[in-house]
Amino acid sequence: MRNFSMHQLKTAAALLCALTAGQAAAQATPAKPAAAKPSSGFLPPASASANVIDSIAVVVNDEVITRNEITARVRAVEGAMKSQNAPVPEAADLQRQVIERMIVERAQMQLAKEMGVRVDDTMLDRAIGRIAEQQKLSVQEMRNQMEKSGTTFAAFREEIRSEIMMQRLREHEVDNKIQISDAEVDTYLAAEKAAAADKVEMNLSQIMVRIPENASPEQIAARRARADDVMRQLRTGGDFAKIAATYSDSSDALKGGEIGWRALDRLPPLFSDALGKLKPGQVTPVLKSTTGFHILKMVDKRNLADTSAPAPVQQTRARHILLKVSPTMTAADAKRKLTELKERLDNKAAKFEELARLFSNDGSASKGGDLGWLYPGDTVPEFETVMATLKPGEVSDVVETPYGYHLIEVMERKSDDQNKERVRLAARQVIRDRKLEEATEDWARQVRDRAYVEFRDENK
């Protein structure tokens, strides 16, 4: 049985957001903002004394963050950093970073509720089921492991609900508002052609000193001084990861500022221009953006294969019959029914398209199950893996995917160069990635700056 961490589970939840986006659009209904209630927060550890009296540490709009919540979160973050051998900042700096992250989360969650973003229990159960599948566990096995490690399943469910709500909110407030013109795509493709021989990818870390929204010249100067102080510490041999965890205002601060591998062409020009002059281990000068002051470190660098001329790809035209598990159809029923249909097809007692129209549970049923021409990556891995083994005219055995149970028939295949429109779509996605990170940071800053935040004295 596999061991896992809350970080792994939350990462899985974030990936699930993309899979459930369509469901959310259909199921999420606008709601009137509910009256804000004080957050119940995290329970103190079981070992904590029953005599400890909680108190309010921070007020965020109409909700509170308690000292017990902060203590629990600090312990969790510190434990995670130690388990990953990441440098842990001084206790006061760590607590300050944790409190700021909790304020940002609370303000964003309040906005999500005001916007009517909801994740109902059915959607949540489905997401948790997929997390368990990714961990190769049943939901009950995952629950048992979790409770052995001291995390209640109820608290975990609410963590995942919050993660999905936050992703929905960011999609609405940031992702869907990013616009890319045809001229930007043309410019990008021209630059790609010119730079095809020098494609690189960099492993990056960052320290970001945030500039408040509508900041005064004095505030900007103070933030610049803080960034300059950070740079002085780096130049005198300070550990980048520890300094990031201590001073950075970015959401990746407590990971030592780690961004990960990024293609140079997917970064904003402000960053790519400065990073292009560096060697591994070096840091940029202080860079000023609309969001704040940045210091980037190139941890490592590697060359990428030239992808400017798309290689021919194999396309597959396929059709399927899909049976979804529901209250009226169990998994066993679905598999049994599809096995019966496969026998009818093998015995030539029926035609595939006729059975698809009669039994399939998705939108392709009216087209006899025809999915059209598929490129690699257009379907989920479980579907694509089986489809790739079939010859034209051959029907698969029963295949399980996150969507249900399928019979797949490959109708024909062809090798085709990626057309111009597909190349432009790929370029558009690269440009979107460039804009998205900066836009998300800017949006998070605005939400934080617009929130009413009051820090309470411990004696009050």
CSV table of C-alpha atoms in Angstrom, one decimal, residues 2-207:
chain,number,residue,atom,x,y,z
A,2,ARG,CA,1.4,3.4,-1.0
A,3,ASN,CA,2.2,6.2,1.5
A,4,PHE,CA,1.3,9.7,0.5
A,5,SER,CA,1.2,13.2,1.8
A,6,MET,CA,-1.4,16.0,1.9
A,7,HIS,CA,0.8,17.9,-0.6
A,8,GLN,CA,0.5,15.0,-3.1
A,9,LEU,CA,-3.3,14.8,-2.6
A,10,LYS,CA,-3.7,18.5,-3.1
A,11,THR,CA,-1.6,18.4,-6.2
A,12,ALA,CA,-3.8,15.6,-7.5
A,13,ALA,CA,-6.9,17.7,-6.7
A,14,ALA,CA,-5.5,20.6,-8.8
A,15,LEU,CA,-5.0,18.3,-11.8
A,16,LEU,CA,-8.6,17.1,-11.3
A,17,CYS,CA,-9.9,20.6,-11.7
A,18,ALA,CA,-9.1,20.5,-15.3
A,19,LEU,CA,-10.9,17.2,-15.8
A,20,THR,CA,-14.0,18.5,-13.9
A,21,ALA,CA,-14.2,22.0,-15.5
A,22,GLY,CA,-16.9,21.0,-17.9
A,23,GLN,CA,-19.0,19.5,-15.1
A,24,ALA,CA,-18.6,22.6,-13.0
A,25,ALA,CA,-19.9,24.8,-15.8
A,26,ALA,CA,-23.0,22.6,-16.0
A,27,GLN,CA,-23.6,22.1,-12.3
A,28,ALA,CA,-22.4,25.3,-10.7
A,29,THR,CA,-25.3,27.7,-10.3
A,30,PRO,CA,-25.1,31.3,-9.2
A,31,ALA,CA,-26.1,31.8,-5.6
A,32,LYS,CA,-26.8,34.8,-3.4
A,33,PRO,CA,-23.8,35.6,-1.2
A,34,ALA,CA,-24.3,33.9,2.1
A,35,ALA,CA,-23.7,35.8,5.3
A,36,ALA,CA,-20.1,35.4,6.3
A,37,LYS,CA,-19.4,33.1,9.3
A,38,PRO,CA,-16.3,32.8,11.3
A,39,SER,CA,-14.2,30.0,9.9
A,40,SER,CA,-14.0,26.8,11.9
A,41,GLY,CA,-10.5,26.3,10.6
A,42,PHE,CA,-8.2,23.5,11.4
A,43,LEU,CA,-8.5,21.6,14.7
A,44,PRO,CA,-5.5,21.7,17.0
A,45,PRO,CA,-3.4,18.5,17.1
A,46,ALA,CA,-4.8,15.7,19.2
A,47,SER,CA,-1.8,16.1,21.5
A,48,ALA,CA,-2.7,19.7,22.3
A,49,SER,CA,-3.9,20.4,25.8
A,50,ALA,CA,-7.7,20.5,26.2
A,51,ASN,CA,-7.2,23.6,28.4
A,52,VAL,CA,-5.7,25.7,25.5
A,53,ILE,CA,-8.1,28.6,24.8
A,54,ASP,CA,-8.2,29.8,21.2
A,55,SER,CA,-8.3,33.4,20.3
A,56,ILE,CA,-8.5,35.6,17.2
A,57,ALA,CA,-5.2,36.4,15.5
A,58,VAL,CA,-6.4,38.1,12.2
A,59,VAL,CA,-9.7,39.4,10.9
A,60,VAL,CA,-10.1,39.1,7.1
A,61,ASN,CA,-13.2,41.0,6.1
A,62,ASP,CA,-16.0,39.3,8.1
A,63,GLU,CA,-14.1,36.1,9.0
A,64,VAL,CA,-11.4,35.3,11.5
A,65,ILE,CA,-8.2,33.3,11.6
A,66,THR,CA,-7.5,31.9,15.0
A,67,ARG,CA,-4.1,31.3,16.7
A,68,ASN,CA,-4.8,27.6,16.8
A,69,GLU,CA,-5.3,27.6,13.0
A,70,ILE,CA,-2.0,29.4,12.5
A,71,THR,CA,-0.2,27.1,14.9
A,72,ALA,CA,-1.6,24.0,13.1
A,73,ARG,CA,-0.7,25.4,9.7
A,74,VAL,CA,2.9,26.4,10.8
A,75,ARG,CA,3.5,22.9,12.1
A,76,ALA,CA,2.2,21.3,8.9
A,77,VAL,CA,4.3,23.6,6.7
A,78,GLU,CA,7.4,23.1,8.8
A,79,GLY,CA,7.0,19.3,8.8
A,80,ALA,CA,6.6,19.3,5.0
A,81,MET,CA,9.7,21.5,4.5
A,82,LYS,CA,11.8,19.3,6.7
A,83,SER,CA,10.5,16.1,5.0
A,84,GLN,CA,11.7,17.6,1.7
A,85,ASN,CA,15.0,18.8,3.2
A,86,ALA,CA,14.1,22.4,2.4
A,87,PRO,CA,15.7,25.1,4.5
A,88,VAL,CA,13.3,26.3,7.2
A,89,PRO,CA,13.3,30.1,7.9
A,90,GLU,CA,13.4,31.4,11.5
A,91,ALA,CA,10.2,30.8,13.4
A,92,ALA,CA,9.0,34.4,13.2
A,93,ASP,CA,9.6,34.6,9.5
A,94,LEU,CA,7.9,31.2,8.9
A,95,GLN,CA,4.8,32.3,10.9
A,96,ARG,CA,4.6,35.6,9.0
A,97,GLN,CA,4.7,33.8,5.7
A,98,VAL,CA,2.1,31.3,6.8
A,99,ILE,CA,-0.2,34.0,8.1
A,100,GLU,CA,0.1,36.0,4.8
A,101,ARG,CA,-0.7,32.8,2.8
A,102,MET,CA,-3.8,32.1,5.0
A,103,ILE,CA,-5.0,35.7,4.5
A,104,VAL,CA,-4.7,35.4,0.8
A,105,GLU,CA,-6.5,32.0,0.8
A,106,ARG,CA,-9.3,33.3,3.1
A,107,ALA,CA,-9.8,36.4,0.9
A,108,GLN,CA,-10.0,34.4,-2.3
A,109,MET,CA,-12.3,31.8,-0.7
A,110,GLN,CA,-14.7,34.6,0.4
A,111,LEU,CA,-14.7,36.0,-3.2
A,112,ALA,CA,-15.4,32.5,-4.5
A,113,LYS,CA,-18.5,32.3,-2.3
A,114,GLU,CA,-19.6,35.7,-3.3
A,115,MET,CA,-19.3,34.7,-7.0
A,116,GLY,CA,-21.5,31.7,-6.4
A,117,VAL,CA,-18.8,29.2,-7.0
A,118,ARG,CA,-19.9,25.9,-5.5
A,119,VAL,CA,-18.7,22.3,-5.3
A,120,ASP,CA,-21.5,20.0,-4.3
A,121,ASP,CA,-21.0,16.7,-2.5
A,122,THR,CA,-21.5,14.6,-5.7
A,123,MET,CA,-18.7,16.5,-7.5
A,124,LEU,CA,-16.5,16.3,-4.4
A,125,ASP,CA,-17.0,12.5,-4.0
A,126,ARG,CA,-16.2,12.1,-7.7
A,127,ALA,CA,-13.0,14.1,-7.3
A,128,ILE,CA,-11.9,12.2,-4.2
A,129,GLY,CA,-12.6,9.0,-5.9
A,130,ARG,CA,-10.2,10.0,-8.7
A,131,ILE,CA,-7.6,11.0,-6.2
A,132,ALA,CA,-7.8,7.6,-4.6
A,133,GLU,CA,-7.5,6.0,-8.1
A,134,GLN,CA,-4.3,8.0,-8.8
A,135,GLN,CA,-2.9,6.8,-5.5
A,136,LYS,CA,-3.9,3.2,-6.5
A,137,LEU,CA,-6.1,2.9,-3.4
A,138,SER,CA,-9.7,2.6,-2.6
A,139,VAL,CA,-11.3,5.6,-1.0
A,140,GLN,CA,-11.6,3.6,2.3
A,141,GLU,CA,-7.9,2.6,2.1
A,142,MET,CA,-7.0,6.2,1.5
A,143,ARG,CA,-9.2,7.3,4.5
A,144,ASN,CA,-7.6,4.7,6.8
A,145,GLN,CA,-4.0,5.8,5.9
A,146,MET,CA,-5.0,9.5,6.4
A,147,GLU,CA,-6.6,8.9,9.8
A,148,LYS,CA,-3.5,6.9,10.9
A,149,SER,CA,-1.4,10.0,10.1
A,150,GLY,CA,-3.6,12.2,12.2
A,151,THR,CA,-5.7,13.9,9.5
A,152,THR,CA,-9.4,13.6,9.7
A,153,PHE,CA,-11.2,12.6,6.5
A,154,ALA,CA,-13.8,15.4,7.0
A,155,ALA,CA,-11.0,18.0,7.1
A,156,PHE,CA,-9.4,16.4,4.0
A,157,ARG,CA,-12.7,16.6,2.1
A,158,GLU,CA,-13.1,20.3,2.9
A,159,GLU,CA,-9.4,20.9,1.9
A,160,ILE,CA,-10.2,19.4,-1.5
A,161,ARG,CA,-13.5,21.3,-1.8
A,162,SER,CA,-11.6,24.5,-1.2
A,163,GLU,CA,-8.9,23.6,-3.7
A,164,ILE,CA,-11.5,23.0,-6.5
A,165,MET,CA,-13.4,26.1,-5.6
A,166,MET,CA,-10.2,28.2,-5.8
A,167,GLN,CA,-9.3,26.7,-9.2
A,168,ARG,CA,-12.8,27.5,-10.5
A,169,LEU,CA,-12.5,31.1,-9.2
A,170,ARG,CA,-9.1,31.5,-10.9
A,171,GLU,CA,-10.5,30.1,-14.1
A,172,HIS,CA,-13.3,32.7,-14.0
A,173,GLU,CA,-11.3,35.7,-12.8
A,174,VAL,CA,-8.0,35.1,-14.7
A,175,ASP,CA,-7.9,32.3,-17.2
A,176,ASN,CA,-11.0,33.3,-19.1
A,177,LYS,CA,-10.1,36.9,-19.3
A,178,ILE,CA,-6.7,36.4,-21.1
A,179,GLN,CA,-7.0,37.5,-24.7
A,180,ILE,CA,-4.4,36.7,-27.4
A,181,SER,CA,-4.6,38.5,-30.8
A,182,ASP,CA,-3.6,37.0,-34.2
A,183,ALA,CA,-0.9,39.6,-34.4
A,184,GLU,CA,0.7,38.2,-31.2
A,185,VAL,CA,0.6,34.7,-32.6
A,186,ASP,CA,2.2,35.9,-35.9
A,187,THR,CA,5.0,37.6,-33.9
A,188,TYR,CA,5.6,34.6,-31.8
A,189,LEU,CA,5.8,32.2,-34.8
A,190,ALA,CA,8.2,34.5,-36.5
A,191,ALA,CA,10.4,34.7,-33.4
A,192,GLU,CA,10.3,30.9,-33.1
A,193,LYS,CA,11.4,30.4,-36.6
A,194,ALA,CA,14.4,32.8,-36.1
A,195,ALA,CA,15.4,31.2,-32.8
A,196,ALA,CA,14.7,27.5,-33.7
A,197,ALA,CA,18.4,26.6,-33.3
A,198,ASP,CA,18.7,27.8,-29.8
A,199,LYS,CA,15.8,26.4,-27.8
A,200,VAL,CA,16.5,26.0,-24.1
A,201,GLU,CA,14.6,25.2,-20.9
A,202,MET,CA,15.6,26.5,-17.5
A,203,ASN,CA,15.0,25.3,-13.9
A,204,LEU,CA,14.1,28.5,-12.0
A,205,SER,CA,13.6,29.8,-8.5
A,206,GLN,CA,12.4,33.3,-7.6
A,207,ILE,CA,12.1,35.8,-4.8
